[in-house]
Tab-separated table of C-alpha atoms in Angstrom:
chain	number	residue	atom	x	y	z
A	19	UNK	CA	-7.903	53.644	-24.768
A	20	UNK	CA	-5.317	54.292	-22.056
A	21	UNK	CA	-7.649	52.908	-19.408
A	22	UNK	CA	-8.281	49.762	-21.441
A	23	UNK	CA	-4.550	49.253	-21.936
A	24	UNK	CA	-3.931	49.770	-18.220
A	25	UNK	CA	-6.689	47.307	-17.333
A	26	UNK	CA	-5.337	44.621	-19.690
A	27	UNK	CA	-1.626	45.441	-19.457
A	28	UNK	CA	-0.566	42.103	-18.001
A	29	UNK	CA	-2.468	40.113	-20.630
A	30	UNK	CA	-0.954	42.234	-23.402
A	31	UNK	CA	2.591	41.765	-22.088
A	32	UNK	CA	2.217	37.999	-21.808
A	33	UNK	CA	0.633	37.767	-25.254
A	34	UNK	CA	3.361	39.909	-26.803
A	35	UNK	CA	6.076	37.732	-25.246
A	36	UNK	CA	4.315	34.586	-26.490
A	37	UNK	CA	4.128	35.988	-30.022
A	38	UNK	CA	7.806	36.949	-30.145
A	39	UNK	CA	8.941	33.647	-28.616
A	40	UNK	CA	6.909	31.694	-31.177
A	41	UNK	CA	8.216	33.815	-34.072
A	42	UNK	CA	11.865	33.620	-33.021
A	43	UNK	CA	11.547	29.880	-32.333
A	44	UNK	CA	10.086	29.299	-35.794
A	45	UNK	CA	12.902	31.278	-37.454
A	46	UNK	CA	15.597	29.479	-35.448
A	47	UNK	CA	14.061	26.111	-36.292
A	48	UNK	CA	13.916	27.068	-39.968
A	49	UNK	CA	17.605	27.937	-39.987
A	50	UNK	CA	18.686	24.848	-38.061
A	51	UNK	CA	16.678	22.431	-40.223
A	52	UNK	CA	17.735	23.970	-43.550
A	53	UNK	CA	19.132	21.462	-46.048
A	54	UNK	CA	20.577	22.485	-49.410
A	55	UNK	CA	22.143	20.478	-52.216
A	56	UNK	CA	25.427	21.283	-53.939
A	57	UNK	CA	27.246	19.610	-56.813
A	58	UNK	CA	30.949	19.024	-57.353
A	59	UNK	CA	33.042	16.646	-59.490
A	60	UNK	CA	30.054	14.711	-60.753
A	61	UNK	CA	28.429	14.105	-57.394
A	62	UNK	CA	26.025	15.843	-55.014
A	63	UNK	CA	26.151	16.451	-51.295
A	64	UNK	CA	23.996	18.144	-48.670
A	65	UNK	CA	24.810	21.272	-46.718
A	66	UNK	CA	22.873	21.933	-43.542
A	67	UNK	CA	21.998	24.630	-41.067
A	68	UNK	CA	23.163	28.239	-41.033
A	69	UNK	CA	26.643	27.415	-42.310
A	70	UNK	CA	25.116	25.425	-45.153
A	71	UNK	CA	22.882	28.359	-46.083
A	72	UNK	CA	25.854	30.716	-46.346
A	73	UNK	CA	27.919	28.128	-48.207
A	74	UNK	CA	25.187	27.543	-50.758
A	75	UNK	CA	24.626	31.303	-51.117
A	76	UNK	CA	28.261	31.724	-52.127
A	77	UNK	CA	28.016	28.701	-54.442
A	78	UNK	CA	24.909	29.873	-56.307
A	79	UNK	CA	25.639	33.615	-56.392
A	80	UNK	CA	29.097	33.117	-57.868
A	81	UNK	CA	27.680	31.113	-60.776
A	82	UNK	CA	24.257	32.333	-61.852
A	83	UNK	CA	23.466	35.665	-60.193
A	84	UNK	CA	22.122	38.292	-62.591
A	85	UNK	CA	20.122	38.372	-65.826
A	86	UNK	CA	18.888	35.124	-67.321
A	87	UNK	CA	19.971	35.431	-70.953
A	88	UNK	CA	18.923	33.100	-73.749
A	89	UNK	CA	22.617	32.528	-74.435
A	90	UNK	CA	23.084	31.093	-70.962
A	91	UNK	CA	20.037	28.887	-71.371
A	92	UNK	CA	21.334	27.690	-74.757
A	93	UNK	CA	24.561	26.640	-73.059
A	94	UNK	CA	22.544	24.449	-70.695
A	95	UNK	CA	20.730	22.871	-73.643
A	96	UNK	CA	24.078	22.226	-75.367
A	97	UNK	CA	25.339	20.355	-72.291
A	98	UNK	CA	22.291	18.093	-72.403
A	99	UNK	CA	22.983	17.413	-76.082
A	100	UNK	CA	26.665	16.607	-75.537
A	101	UNK	CA	26.440	14.324	-72.530
A	102	UNK	CA	24.234	11.490	-71.279
A	103	UNK	CA	21.255	12.644	-69.239
A	104	UNK	CA	22.660	11.861	-65.784
A	105	UNK	CA	26.097	13.325	-66.486
A	106	UNK	CA	24.513	16.409	-68.040
A	107	UNK	CA	22.374	16.879	-64.936
A	108	UNK	CA	25.453	16.987	-62.677
A	109	UNK	CA	27.398	19.248	-65.032
A	110	UNK	CA	24.537	21.724	-65.363
A	111	UNK	CA	23.967	21.882	-61.603
A	112	UNK	CA	27.659	22.457	-61.011
A	113	UNK	CA	27.980	25.231	-63.605
A	114	UNK	CA	24.438	26.707	-63.626
A	115	UNK	CA	22.744	25.575	-60.415
A	116	UNK	CA	18.932	25.589	-60.569
A	117	UNK	CA	18.686	27.534	-63.838
A	118	UNK	CA	17.659	24.402	-65.731
A	119	UNK	CA	14.438	24.415	-63.680
A	120	UNK	CA	13.359	27.573	-65.538
A	121	UNK	CA	13.620	25.693	-68.825
A	122	UNK	CA	11.425	22.929	-67.448
A	123	UNK	CA	8.913	25.449	-66.091
A	124	UNK	CA	8.761	27.337	-69.386
A	125	UNK	CA	8.624	24.511	-71.947
A	126	UNK	CA	6.997	21.539	-70.232
A	127	UNK	CA	3.330	20.650	-70.090
A	128	UNK	CA	1.733	20.811	-66.623
A	129	UNK	CA	1.148	17.054	-66.680
A	130	UNK	CA	4.731	16.020	-67.465
A	131	UNK	CA	6.976	18.531	-65.691
A	132	UNK	CA	8.692	15.761	-63.726
A	133	UNK	CA	9.416	13.766	-66.902
A	134	UNK	CA	10.372	16.616	-69.217
A	135	UNK	CA	13.730	16.186	-70.976
A	136	UNK	CA	15.727	19.328	-71.675
A	137	UNK	CA	17.515	17.457	-74.456
A	138	UNK	CA	14.272	17.751	-76.448
A	139	UNK	CA	14.935	21.459	-76.851
A	140	UNK	CA	17.095	22.853	-79.622
A	141	UNK	CA	17.172	26.505	-78.545
A	142	UNK	CA	15.896	28.861	-75.884
A	143	UNK	CA	15.591	31.877	-78.175
A	144	UNK	CA	11.854	32.069	-77.508
A	145	UNK	CA	12.186	31.583	-73.745
A	146	UNK	CA	10.651	34.969	-72.881
A	147	UNK	CA	7.690	34.246	-75.167
A	148	UNK	CA	6.890	31.055	-73.294
A	149	UNK	CA	5.203	32.634	-70.284
A	150	UNK	CA	1.879	33.150	-72.050
A	151	UNK	CA	2.243	29.781	-73.744
A	152	UNK	CA	2.647	28.114	-70.350
A	153	UNK	CA	-0.390	29.965	-68.997
A	154	UNK	CA	-2.427	28.637	-71.905
A	155	UNK	CA	-1.162	25.117	-71.270
A	156	UNK	CA	-2.171	25.322	-67.606
A	157	UNK	CA	-5.649	26.516	-68.547
A	158	UNK	CA	-6.067	23.784	-71.153
A	159	UNK	CA	-4.945	21.138	-68.684
A	160	UNK	CA	-8.142	21.774	-66.709
A	161	UNK	CA	-6.330	21.600	-63.391
A	162	UNK	CA	-8.382	23.514	-60.842
A	163	UNK	CA	-9.032	26.539	-63.056
A	164	UNK	CA	-12.233	27.111	-65.012
A	165	UNK	CA	-12.095	30.723	-66.104
A	166	UNK	CA	-14.649	32.900	-67.837
A	167	UNK	CA	-13.792	34.479	-71.183
A	168	UNK	CA	-13.303	37.846	-69.427
A	169	UNK	CA	-10.843	36.279	-66.991
A	170	UNK	CA	-8.900	34.616	-69.782
A	171	UNK	CA	-8.714	37.877	-71.742
A	172	UNK	CA	-7.545	39.731	-68.642
A	173	UNK	CA	-4.950	37.067	-67.944
A	174	UNK	CA	-3.582	37.072	-71.473
A	175	UNK	CA	-3.437	40.868	-71.683
A	176	UNK	CA	-0.725	40.885	-69.044
A	177	UNK	CA	2.786	41.289	-70.384
A	178	UNK	CA	5.548	39.742	-68.285
A	179	UNK	CA	8.706	41.272	-69.682
A	180	UNK	CA	12.222	39.932	-69.492
A	181	UNK	CA	14.953	39.559	-68.812
A	182	UNK	CA	14.357	37.788	-65.519
A	183	UNK	CA	16.827	38.419	-62.727
A	184	UNK	CA	18.062	35.327	-60.903
A	185	UNK	CA	19.736	35.146	-57.512
A	186	UNK	CA	20.098	32.897	-54.501
A	187	UNK	CA	16.726	32.912	-52.688
A	188	UNK	CA	16.746	29.976	-50.263
A	189	UNK	CA	16.637	32.402	-47.321
A	190	UNK	CA	13.633	34.078	-48.939
A	191	UNK	CA	11.804	30.750	-48.910
A	192	UNK	CA	12.437	30.610	-45.155
A	193	UNK	CA	11.097	34.167	-44.815
A	194	UNK	CA	8.023	33.286	-46.909
A	195	UNK	CA	7.250	30.435	-44.535
A	196	UNK	CA	7.834	32.678	-41.496
A	197	UNK	CA	5.511	35.323	-42.947
A	198	UNK	CA	2.741	32.746	-43.311
A	199	UNK	CA	3.356	31.438	-39.786
A	200	UNK	CA	3.221	34.966	-38.337
A	201	UNK	CA	-0.004	35.733	-40.182
A	202	UNK	CA	-1.831	32.615	-39.043
A	203	UNK	CA	-0.466	32.898	-35.495
A	204	UNK	CA	-1.462	36.545	-35.084
A	205	UNK	CA	-4.859	35.965	-36.643
A	206	UNK	CA	-5.551	33.339	-33.978
A	207	UNK	CA	-4.040	35.388	-31.148
A	208	UNK	CA	-5.858	38.492	-32.367
A	209	UNK	CA	-9.206	36.695	-32.522
A	210	UNK	CA	-8.819	35.277	-29.013
A	211	UNK	CA	-7.598	38.619	-27.630
A	212	UNK	CA	-10.357	40.644	-29.313
A	213	UNK	CA	-13.052	38.198	-28.252
A	214	UNK	CA	-11.822	38.409	-24.662
A	215	UNK	CA	-11.670	42.212	-24.659
A	216	UNK	CA	-15.139	42.709	-26.115
A	217	UNK	CA	-16.804	40.200	-23.803
A	218	UNK	CA	-15.202	41.377	-20.552
A	219	UNK	CA	-18.197	43.385	-19.351
A	220	UNK	CA	-20.586	40.484	-19.856
A	221	UNK	CA	-18.324	37.927	-18.193
A	222	UNK	CA	-17.715	40.213	-15.195
A	223	UNK	CA	-21.392	41.297	-15.132
A	224	UNK	CA	-20.277	44.907	-15.471
A	225	UNK	CA	-22.827	45.344	-18.257
A	226	UNK	CA	-25.569	45.666	-15.631
A	227	UNK	CA	-23.816	48.704	-14.207
A	228	UNK	CA	-22.696	50.248	-17.491
A	229	UNK	CA	-26.167	49.876	-18.922
A	230	UNK	CA	-27.426	52.521	-16.481
A	231	UNK	CA	-25.248	55.211	-18.049
A	232	UNK	CA	-25.990	57.024	-21.323
A	233	UNK	CA	-25.350	55.179	-24.581
A	234	UNK	CA	-22.396	57.430	-25.389
A	235	UNK	CA	-20.484	55.857	-22.492
A	236	UNK	CA	-20.807	52.432	-24.047
A	237	UNK	CA	-19.917	53.808	-27.488
A	238	UNK	CA	-16.812	55.482	-26.072
A	239	UNK	CA	-15.820	52.257	-24.367
A	240	UNK	CA	-16.292	50.386	-27.637
A	241	UNK	CA	-14.033	52.875	-29.443
A	242	UNK	CA	-11.343	52.398	-26.802
A	243	UNK	CA	-11.535	48.631	-27.143
A	244	UNK	CA	-11.302	48.513	-30.939
A	245	UNK	CA	-8.487	51.081	-30.896
A	246	UNK	CA	-6.561	48.999	-28.375
A	247	UNK	CA	-7.080	45.760	-30.337
A	248	UNK	CA	-5.920	47.334	-33.615
A	249	UNK	CA	-2.890	48.915	-31.937
A	250	UNK	CA	-1.880	45.802	-30.017
A	251	UNK	CA	-2.092	43.399	-32.963
A	252	UNK	CA	-0.319	45.929	-35.231
A	253	UNK	CA	2.620	46.183	-32.814
A	254	UNK	CA	2.817	42.387	-32.589
A	255	UNK	CA	2.723	42.073	-36.373
A	256	UNK	CA	5.410	44.604	-37.220
A	257	UNK	CA	7.731	43.489	-34.415
A	258	UNK	CA	7.339	39.842	-35.504
A	259	UNK	CA	8.029	40.677	-39.155
A	260	UNK	CA	11.035	42.735	-38.082
A	261	UNK	CA	12.340	39.774	-36.067
A	262	UNK	CA	11.955	37.489	-39.106
A	263	UNK	CA	13.688	40.101	-41.286
A	264	UNK	CA	16.594	40.424	-38.855
A	265	UNK	CA	17.076	36.656	-38.576
A	266	UNK	CA	16.375	35.452	-42.124
A	267	UNK	CA	17.056	38.288	-44.577
A	268	UNK	CA	19.420	40.842	-43.056
A	269	UNK	CA	22.412	38.469	-42.674
A	270	UNK	CA	22.428	37.961	-46.450
A	271	UNK	CA	22.523	41.650	-47.352
A	272	UNK	CA	21.218	42.484	-50.821
A	273	UNK	CA	21.131	38.883	-51.991
A	274	UNK	CA	17.840	38.043	-53.656
A	275	UNK	CA	16.118	41.418	-53.335
A	276	UNK	CA	16.187	42.055	-57.092
A	277	UNK	CA	15.293	38.506	-58.144
A	278	UNK	CA	12.223	38.262	-60.394
A	279	UNK	CA	9.185	36.622	-58.805
A	280	UNK	CA	9.023	34.169	-61.742
A	281	UNK	CA	12.405	32.736	-60.692
A	282	UNK	CA	11.423	32.376	-57.032
A	283	UNK	CA	10.148	29.099	-55.584
A	284	UNK	CA	7.652	27.661	-58.111
A	285	UNK	CA	6.123	30.996	-59.139
A	286	UNK	CA	7.023	30.890	-62.846
A	287	UNK	CA	3.374	31.217	-63.944
A	288	UNK	CA	2.777	34.259	-61.733
A	289	UNK	CA	1.231	37.189	-63.561
A	290	UNK	CA	2.763	39.770	-61.216
A	291	UNK	CA	5.713	41.738	-62.608
A	292	UNK	CA	7.434	41.915	-59.235
A	293	UNK	CA	10.892	41.464	-57.841
A	294	UNK	CA	11.368	40.283	-54.264
A	295	UNK	CA	11.770	43.831	-52.966
A	296	UNK	CA	8.257	44.624	-54.185
A	297	UNK	CA	7.054	41.270	-52.885
A	298	UNK	CA	8.394	42.122	-49.424
A	299	UNK	CA	6.785	45.545	-49.133
A	300	UNK	CA	3.471	44.665	-50.762
A	301	UNK	CA	2.933	41.559	-48.630
A	302	UNK	CA	4.020	43.491	-45.515
A	303	UNK	CA	1.431	46.224	-46.029
A	304	UNK	CA	-1.381	44.035	-47.335
A	305	UNK	CA	-0.722	41.472	-44.595
A	306	UNK	CA	-1.261	44.196	-41.994
A	307	UNK	CA	-4.497	45.325	-43.672
A	308	UNK	CA	-5.723	41.716	-43.778
A	309	UNK	CA	-4.983	41.214	-40.077
A	310	UNK	CA	-6.785	44.424	-39.172
A	311	UNK	CA	-9.767	43.230	-41.202
A	312	UNK	CA	-9.787	39.900	-39.359
A	313	UNK	CA	-9.620	41.706	-36.008
A	314	UNK	CA	-12.373	44.060	-37.095
A	315	UNK	CA	-14.626	41.162	-38.066
A	316	UNK	CA	-13.940	39.459	-34.719
A	317	UNK	CA	-14.774	42.676	-32.880
A	318	UNK	CA	-18.065	43.086	-34.764
A	319	UNK	CA	-19.132	39.507	-34.080
A	320	UNK	CA	-18.213	39.692	-30.381
A	321	UNK	CA	-19.811	43.101	-29.831
A	322	UNK	CA	-23.070	41.667	-31.173
A	323	UNK	CA	-23.021	38.265	-29.477
A	324	UNK	CA	-21.370	39.345	-26.201
A	325	UNK	CA	-20.902	35.653	-25.369
A	326	UNK	CA	-17.210	34.844	-25.143
A	327	UNK	CA	-17.375	31.163	-26.054
A	328	UNK	CA	-19.993	31.540	-28.777
A	329	UNK	CA	-18.150	34.507	-30.335
A	330	UNK	CA	-14.830	32.660	-30.196
A	331	UNK	CA	-16.279	29.621	-31.979
A	332	UNK	CA	-17.924	31.764	-34.661
A	333	UNK	CA	-14.776	33.848	-35.206
A	334	UNK	CA	-12.484	30.810	-35.500
A	335	UNK	CA	-14.885	29.108	-37.919
A	336	UNK	CA	-15.075	32.238	-40.081
A	337	UNK	CA	-11.286	32.633	-40.074
A	338	UNK	CA	-10.003	29.090	-40.534
A	339	UNK	CA	-12.628	26.780	-42.061
A	340	UNK	CA	-12.399	28.507	-45.486
A	341	UNK	CA	-8.658	27.775	-45.527
A	342	UNK	CA	-9.353	24.054	-45.178
A	343	UNK	CA	-12.102	24.205	-47.802
A	344	UNK	CA	-9.795	25.925	-50.309
A	345	UNK	CA	-7.485	22.881	-50.117
A	346	UNK	CA	-10.266	20.298	-50.340
A	347	UNK	CA	-12.659	21.437	-53.062
A	348	UNK	CA	-12.252	21.947	-56.807
A	349	UNK	CA	-15.464	23.763	-57.667
A	350	UNK	CA	-14.537	26.840	-59.687
A	351	UNK	CA	-17.438	28.867	-58.257
A	352	UNK	CA	-16.547	28.062	-54.639
A	353	UNK	CA	-12.851	28.660	-55.265
A	354	UNK	CA	-13.673	32.078	-56.711
A	355	UNK	CA	-15.440	32.889	-53.442
A	356	UNK	CA	-12.819	31.366	-51.148
A	357	UNK	CA	-10.083	33.215	-53.022
A	358	UNK	CA	-11.389	36.402	-51.402
A	359	UNK	CA	-10.984	35.100	-47.866
A	360	UNK	CA	-8.290	37.164	-46.101
A	361	UNK	CA	-6.269	34.316	-44.585
A	362	UNK	CA	-6.387	32.340	-47.840
A	363	UNK	CA	-4.680	35.337	-49.434
A	364	UNK	CA	-2.156	35.521	-46.595
A	365	UNK	CA	-0.676	32.372	-48.129
A	366	UNK	CA	1.501	33.826	-50.890
A	367	UNK	CA	1.526	30.477	-52.692
A	368	UNK	CA	-2.213	30.935	-53.149
A	369	UNK	CA	-2.533	34.428	-54.575
A	370	UNK	CA	0.722	34.697	-56.532
A	371	UNK	CA	-0.120	31.644	-58.635
A	372	UNK	CA	-3.833	32.421	-58.907
A	373	UNK	CA	-5.401	33.118	-62.298
A	374	UNK	CA	-8.718	34.396	-60.937
A	375	UNK	CA	-9.884	37.962	-61.505
A	376	UNK	CA	-13.075	39.816	-60.638
A	377	UNK	CA	-15.199	42.457	-62.295
A	378	UNK	CA	-15.131	45.826	-60.543
A	379	UNK	CA	-17.227	48.199	-62.616
A	380	UNK	CA	-15.574	48.552	-66.017
A	381	UNK	CA	-12.299	47.131	-64.686
A	382	UNK	CA	-11.059	43.737	-63.580
A	383	UNK	CA	-8.920	43.205	-60.499
A	384	UNK	CA	-7.054	40.285	-58.999
A	385	UNK	CA	-8.406	38.454	-55.975
A	386	UNK	CA	-5.520	39.864	-53.957
A	387	UNK	CA	-6.498	43.422	-54.827
A	388	UNK	CA	-10.212	42.842	-54.206
A	389	UNK	CA	-9.537	41.128	-50.859
A	390	UNK	CA	-7.448	44.111	-49.782
A	391	UNK	CA	-10.301	46.469	-50.706
A	392	UNK	CA	-12.812	44.302	-48.809
A	393	UNK	CA	-10.600	44.284	-45.719
A	394	UNK	CA	-10.196	48.065	-45.860
A	395	UNK	CA	-13.991	48.357	-46.026
A	396	UNK	CA	-14.259	45.941	-43.073
A	397	UNK	CA	-11.888	48.102	-41.034
A	398	UNK	CA	-13.963	51.194	-41.834
A	399	UNK	CA	-17.233	49.458	-40.921
A	400	UNK	CA	-15.675	48.217	-37.699
A	401	UNK	CA	-14.578	51.702	-36.663
A	402	UNK	CA	-18.018	53.132	-37.471
A	403	UNK	CA	-20.438	50.427	-36.306
A	404	UNK	CA	-18.622	48.299	-33.713
A	405	UNK	CA	-18.668	50.944	-30.925
A	406	UNK	CA	-22.349	51.677	-31.648
A	407	UNK	CA	-23.249	47.987	-31.576
A	408	UNK	CA	-21.285	47.499	-28.374
A	409	UNK	CA	-23.019	50.462	-26.707
A	410	UNK	CA	-26.485	49.315	-27.761
A	411	UNK	CA	-25.893	45.813	-26.435
A	412	UNK	CA	-24.904	47.227	-23.053
A	413	UNK	CA	-28.033	49.382	-22.997
A	414	UNK	CA	-30.227	46.499	-24.109
A	415	UNK	CA	-29.345	44.298	-21.144
A	416	UNK	CA	-30.592	46.718	-18.524
A	417	UNK	CA	-33.969	47.336	-20.136
């Protein structure tokens, strides 16, 4: 592997610099273009940029940070009963910013969330019983999901327990977007890099020379290449995530780390009992496994085809076309299949709100869990078969 790194050192340095520049630029742009809304004295105003993010953090955390109690939610309902709708809206956002959105998420029908009136409610005593009710409403609405009876039973067996923890999470939304950007960027860079590395001998016509030597030489070379690709993309991934962490999360200390996933973004219907600390570590680890699986698949394809352009086209199609299809089609069968695509699952909006599950023997697992298992199997197959395939292709050209 050392020889491969030495041979491609300049390319690796330039690629690493490109990755970090793109990641840092995305984070800086996210901070500079941030716009938040605050309420005071019956009116609203925007706060922008880094200063606005800190100002809104102080505004939200001082008012609603901590457990979401039914008593607090009842106070919001009382305000909507006492005052006209518009005045109540400003009062609630000034005293309990954003919390009213949880009431809308919990009690509204999927088709009328934008028109739901909180004044229709009399009490929020059953707020923590509404999660399953909302899941049932989403299923009955027929939007996108057509689940089997086993999937519905699995979904309803889950028990999301309260109380939810609420905190300021605007900076976490920026991190979520950066995480997705890093994943898609490194998948593309990794595919291009891996395709280049595994097609070098063919492009330079070195295969004619290497084919003279015993097969074990080609196998050893294949092992060095896949080891270098895994190592290089891993370093890029963890350094990029660390850069996003330093820029988007670290400045805000502990803010948001304990917030329940159901209070974050529009994830109320999520069936994961996570807080954002768990979300951070799980997506970090699984994201790395997914990337390694993508790189492994690219290495397998290229080691077989040995044609740089053809392998690159095939690898890009395999990696990115399913993402487009998942946004364009509404066939339940196809969506079940596309849900298992690694880069589809890299989008946290996709898997956290997904209701799909899959039979695995006597158990059922989420698409996120099954995709992770598939990618781990892909990594194993890559390590075992890619060097052998690469060696055989070198031998085959000289015969």
